[in-house]
Short mmCIF file of C-alpha atoms in Angstrom, two decimals:
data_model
loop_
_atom_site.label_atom_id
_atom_site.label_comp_id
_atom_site.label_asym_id
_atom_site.label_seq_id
_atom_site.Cartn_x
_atom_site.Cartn_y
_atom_site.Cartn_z
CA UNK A 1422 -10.62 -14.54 11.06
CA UNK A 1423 -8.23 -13.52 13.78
CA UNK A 1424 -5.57 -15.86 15.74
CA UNK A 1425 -4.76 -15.29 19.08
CA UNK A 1426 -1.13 -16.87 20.23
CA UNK A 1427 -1.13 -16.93 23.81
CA UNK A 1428 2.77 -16.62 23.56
CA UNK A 1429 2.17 -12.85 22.27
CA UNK A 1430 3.71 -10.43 24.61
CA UNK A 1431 1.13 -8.17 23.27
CA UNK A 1432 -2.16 -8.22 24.85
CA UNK A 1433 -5.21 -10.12 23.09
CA UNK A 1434 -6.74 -6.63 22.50
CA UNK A 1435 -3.92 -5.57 20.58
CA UNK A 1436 -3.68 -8.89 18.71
CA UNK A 1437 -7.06 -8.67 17.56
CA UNK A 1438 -6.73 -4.87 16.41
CA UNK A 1439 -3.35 -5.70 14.93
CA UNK A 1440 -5.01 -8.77 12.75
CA UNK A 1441 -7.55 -6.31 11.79
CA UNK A 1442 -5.12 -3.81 10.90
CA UNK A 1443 -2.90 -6.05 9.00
CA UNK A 1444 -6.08 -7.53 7.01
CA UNK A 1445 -7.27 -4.03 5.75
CA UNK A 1446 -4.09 -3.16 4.45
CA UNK A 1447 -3.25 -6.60 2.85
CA UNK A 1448 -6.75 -5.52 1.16
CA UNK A 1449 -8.03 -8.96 2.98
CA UNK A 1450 -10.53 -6.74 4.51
CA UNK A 1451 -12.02 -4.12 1.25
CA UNK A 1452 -13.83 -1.25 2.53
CA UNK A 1453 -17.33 -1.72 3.57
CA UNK A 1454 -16.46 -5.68 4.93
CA UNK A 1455 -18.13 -6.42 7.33
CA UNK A 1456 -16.77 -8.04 10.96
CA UNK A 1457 -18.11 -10.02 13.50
CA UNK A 1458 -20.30 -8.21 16.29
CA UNK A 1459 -18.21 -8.14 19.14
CA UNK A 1460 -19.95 -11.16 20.45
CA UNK A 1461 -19.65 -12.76 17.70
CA UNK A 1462 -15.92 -12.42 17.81
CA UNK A 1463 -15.75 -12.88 21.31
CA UNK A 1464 -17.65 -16.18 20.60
CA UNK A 1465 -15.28 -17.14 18.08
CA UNK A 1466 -12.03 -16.13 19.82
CA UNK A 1467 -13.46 -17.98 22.82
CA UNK A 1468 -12.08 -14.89 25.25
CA UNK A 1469 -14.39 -12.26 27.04
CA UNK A 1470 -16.29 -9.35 24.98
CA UNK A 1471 -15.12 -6.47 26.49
CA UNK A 1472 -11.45 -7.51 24.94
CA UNK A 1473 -13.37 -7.23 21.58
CA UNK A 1474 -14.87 -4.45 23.15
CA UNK A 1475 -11.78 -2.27 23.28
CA UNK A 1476 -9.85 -3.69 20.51
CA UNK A 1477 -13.17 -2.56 18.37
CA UNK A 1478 -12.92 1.12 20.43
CA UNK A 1479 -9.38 1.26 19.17
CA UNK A 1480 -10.00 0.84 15.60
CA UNK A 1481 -13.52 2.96 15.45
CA UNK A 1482 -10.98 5.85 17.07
CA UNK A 1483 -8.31 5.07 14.36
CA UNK A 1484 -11.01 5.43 11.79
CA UNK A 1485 -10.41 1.80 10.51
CA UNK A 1486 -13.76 1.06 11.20
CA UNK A 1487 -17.29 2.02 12.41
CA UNK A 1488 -20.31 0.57 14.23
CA UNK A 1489 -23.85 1.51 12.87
CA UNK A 1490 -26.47 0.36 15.22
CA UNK A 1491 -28.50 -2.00 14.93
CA UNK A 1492 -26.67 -2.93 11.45
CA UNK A 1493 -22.89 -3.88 12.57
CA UNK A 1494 -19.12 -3.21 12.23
CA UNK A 1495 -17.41 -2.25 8.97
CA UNK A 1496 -14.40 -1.69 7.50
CA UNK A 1497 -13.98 2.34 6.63
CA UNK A 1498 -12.37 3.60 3.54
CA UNK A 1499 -8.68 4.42 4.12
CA UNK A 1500 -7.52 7.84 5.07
CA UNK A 1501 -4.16 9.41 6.38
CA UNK A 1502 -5.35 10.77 10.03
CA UNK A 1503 -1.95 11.93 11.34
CA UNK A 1504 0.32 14.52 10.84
CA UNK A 1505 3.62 13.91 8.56
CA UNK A 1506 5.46 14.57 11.32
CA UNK A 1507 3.70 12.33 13.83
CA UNK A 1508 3.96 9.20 11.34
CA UNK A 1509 7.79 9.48 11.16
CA UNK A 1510 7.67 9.85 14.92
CA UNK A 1511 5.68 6.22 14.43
CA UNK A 1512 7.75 4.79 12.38
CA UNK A 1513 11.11 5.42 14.02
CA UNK A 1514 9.61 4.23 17.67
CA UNK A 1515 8.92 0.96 15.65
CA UNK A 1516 11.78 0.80 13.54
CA UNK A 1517 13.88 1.23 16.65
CA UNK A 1518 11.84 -1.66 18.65
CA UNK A 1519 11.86 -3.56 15.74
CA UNK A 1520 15.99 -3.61 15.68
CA UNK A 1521 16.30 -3.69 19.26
CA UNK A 1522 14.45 -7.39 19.03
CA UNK A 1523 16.01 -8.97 16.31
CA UNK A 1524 19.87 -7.50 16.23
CA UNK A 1525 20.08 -10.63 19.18
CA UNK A 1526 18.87 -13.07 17.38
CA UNK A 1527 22.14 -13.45 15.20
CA UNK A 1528 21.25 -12.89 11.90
CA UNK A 1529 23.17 -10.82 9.53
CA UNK A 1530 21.98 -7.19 8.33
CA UNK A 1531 21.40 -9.10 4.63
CA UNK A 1532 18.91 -11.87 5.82
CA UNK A 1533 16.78 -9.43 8.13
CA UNK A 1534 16.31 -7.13 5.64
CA UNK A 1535 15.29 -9.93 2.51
CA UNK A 1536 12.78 -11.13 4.98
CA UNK A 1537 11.52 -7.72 6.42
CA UNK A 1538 11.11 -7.12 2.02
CA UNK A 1539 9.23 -10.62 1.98
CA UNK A 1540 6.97 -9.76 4.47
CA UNK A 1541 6.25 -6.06 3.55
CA UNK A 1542 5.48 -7.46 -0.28
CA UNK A 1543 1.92 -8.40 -0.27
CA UNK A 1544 1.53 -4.74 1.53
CA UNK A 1545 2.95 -2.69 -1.46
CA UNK A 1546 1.74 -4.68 -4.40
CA UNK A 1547 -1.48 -3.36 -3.09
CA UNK A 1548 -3.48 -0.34 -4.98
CA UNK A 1549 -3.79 2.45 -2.72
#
């Protein structure tokens, strides 16, 4: 379900509630799904369950998903939690991390931004 590159400067945590993150809005992940328990994931991922733990915690506080108990995890319907103002705060911290990692890498302003189109693609073909 998940991958975890041990290259990643990001910690597992955040890989795992990235790869969630990335599944529900490639619509890989419908509303209702349901994941792992976080021992089942841990199991899976082969890594400790209180990194599940807290990449889980992360996502239930996001409102991606919730944990019944005693039934499991799911996927929650999509909703718009923060402010205008505090998503264009978002996106400009990662738009400016984003070009501060790849204006070194040599390519020209034309190729970064076909590929930044090719991988934001499957993400607005999808029905809100």
């Amino acid at each position: 379900m998940i991958q975890i590159v041990t290259g990643d400067a990001r910690p597992i945590f955040r890989q795992i509630a990235d790869g969630i993150r990335m599944k529900v809005a490639t619509g890989e992940l419908l509303p209702g799904a349901r994941l792992p328990s976080v021992r089942g994931l841990a199991l899976q991922l082969t890594i400790n369950t209180t990194t599940v733990a807290k990449a889980y915690g992360e996502l239930a506080s996001e409102g991606v998903i919730e944990s019944r108990q005693g039934v499991g995890v799911f996927v929650l319907e999509p909703r718009q939690r923060l402010s205008d103002p505090e998503r264009e705060r978002r996106l400009a911290e990662a738009l400016q991390i984003f070009v501060s990692s790849v204006v070194s890498l040599g390519f020209d302003a034309k190729e970064i931004e076909a590929r930044l189109a090719q991988e934001l693609e499957p993400l607005i073909l999808r029905d809100p």
